[in-house]
C-alpha angles and dihedrals in degrees: 000000000000116000113252113247117247118264129221121227121198108230111177108300094344137075114224120203115229115196122205090015093177095056108127110238098171122026120226118273133192090272104030136045121231119289122222130204090254090054090053091053091047090049090055089055092046093056093035100126094051094040093050091048086059097042107027114127091350126124102248132197118206127226102208128196103174094175094043130241124306136161107279095024113127142192119250114256096202145358092275095051094102098160096066119104095214129050143170118252110203097167130059107276120240115265095033114165119255092248092062111102127205137195131205113247130186122227123214088259090061093249117130135215141179107248130187114268108192115219101163137023093254088072098062089041089056088047088054088052086057091055099266115154102162127042119208110196123187116242090247136081132218101240104159093262112123093231100035092111090058095056117067121217094196135063106205119201113195117198104199116187113221124211109295094032131089144212087262090059090052090050092051093048090047088057090056088048090054090058091051092049091052091051088055092050094251131128119217128201114210131207137169114255090226089246127047101314141077129227127202121193128199120192109227136185108267093239101108135070127241093263090056093050090048090052089050089053091049091049091049093048093049093050090047090051089054090056098042125035091205091069128086139176093191109139095201113076093218089064099047101076121182094331142110110267117217100214099212091172090072084082093063124110110277093014112119141179128216107274127243109278094018118141116236127219095248131112113281096029097264120196132219092241129199114226144174115253091249092052094048091053089060098048116108100166119034090193088078086077105072145130091291100047107032099068090060089057090062090065089062092050136272114278087213096050092115098045094107096048096087130029112197132213116253091208097099090059093043089052088052089050091052091052091050092050090049087054091054100264105124140157124346130211124289122214114279094251092061125092115261106273130213113272094006116149118246113290095231128112107257094232090056097044121106103194098219092051095064131061126216091271094055096256121140113249115210125215099024 
């Protein structure tokens, strides 16, 4: 069979070459036809204004699926997981075009890397040509300030349904969260995750460090759990039960969430789709929002068009954190790849923990 000639996609003022344009990235489903590589690139252009609002001037990791998405395909869990079909690209790929800009970011380990920093729609289109489906921007922007990449401008609230709960449960809990945000004088912008969850973003003044934003997320999650018994901030899965987990660690340095308008590696090419609160409340199946349906929504306006109009103070949530700490509710666990942090509980699964074998800093004590 003859190899299909490359196609050219107009992306702003540039043409981007797309090789193997007929390669099937998503197979057909009962509700959607198959999706080719060219269609993915064209989708990126179609949602360009919303996508660039989410990615513009932000360090962005790429979730690449060069061979497409099939049942049984999986995402690599580490650098040595060479058999996985999907993987994260945190450094600028080789062969990047000269118009692609990068920015140096610092990982929790202290290591640094040059990461893609999209400045025009041709950049994510080229990333799509490289097999990227999902974009993972940092909650910071390159602004020219020397420390801008250390001060987030977004609080990200991740509503993660645990086994036994549904997307509908996440939607309901997000509605309760909206009420709490309003009480705190904050405005949240919701979107589907593109899978079973819900994300809510709050624009904040870039005055606080990652640890502060993480503490704000913990405080918010704890207060939400007090108001709704279907909410948990328990880090250990065995303690979560059939509840919606508020994943506060998504606000750590180098932890990212699928951007608004990103495709997700699920059957039917679903999209992480921005919505109004009223619209989200009426959604029963997030798969309805996919590569074929989302571009038409852009013609009716972007529900997140006003997200950059107001940046809020994080202080109300930090005051809530301080009150919780004074009441004896302190630090929660970090992910295992992070350095041990001050005040962090022991990093040992509760069911495996024998209290007298661990000290207050989470170190094993021998001979007790």
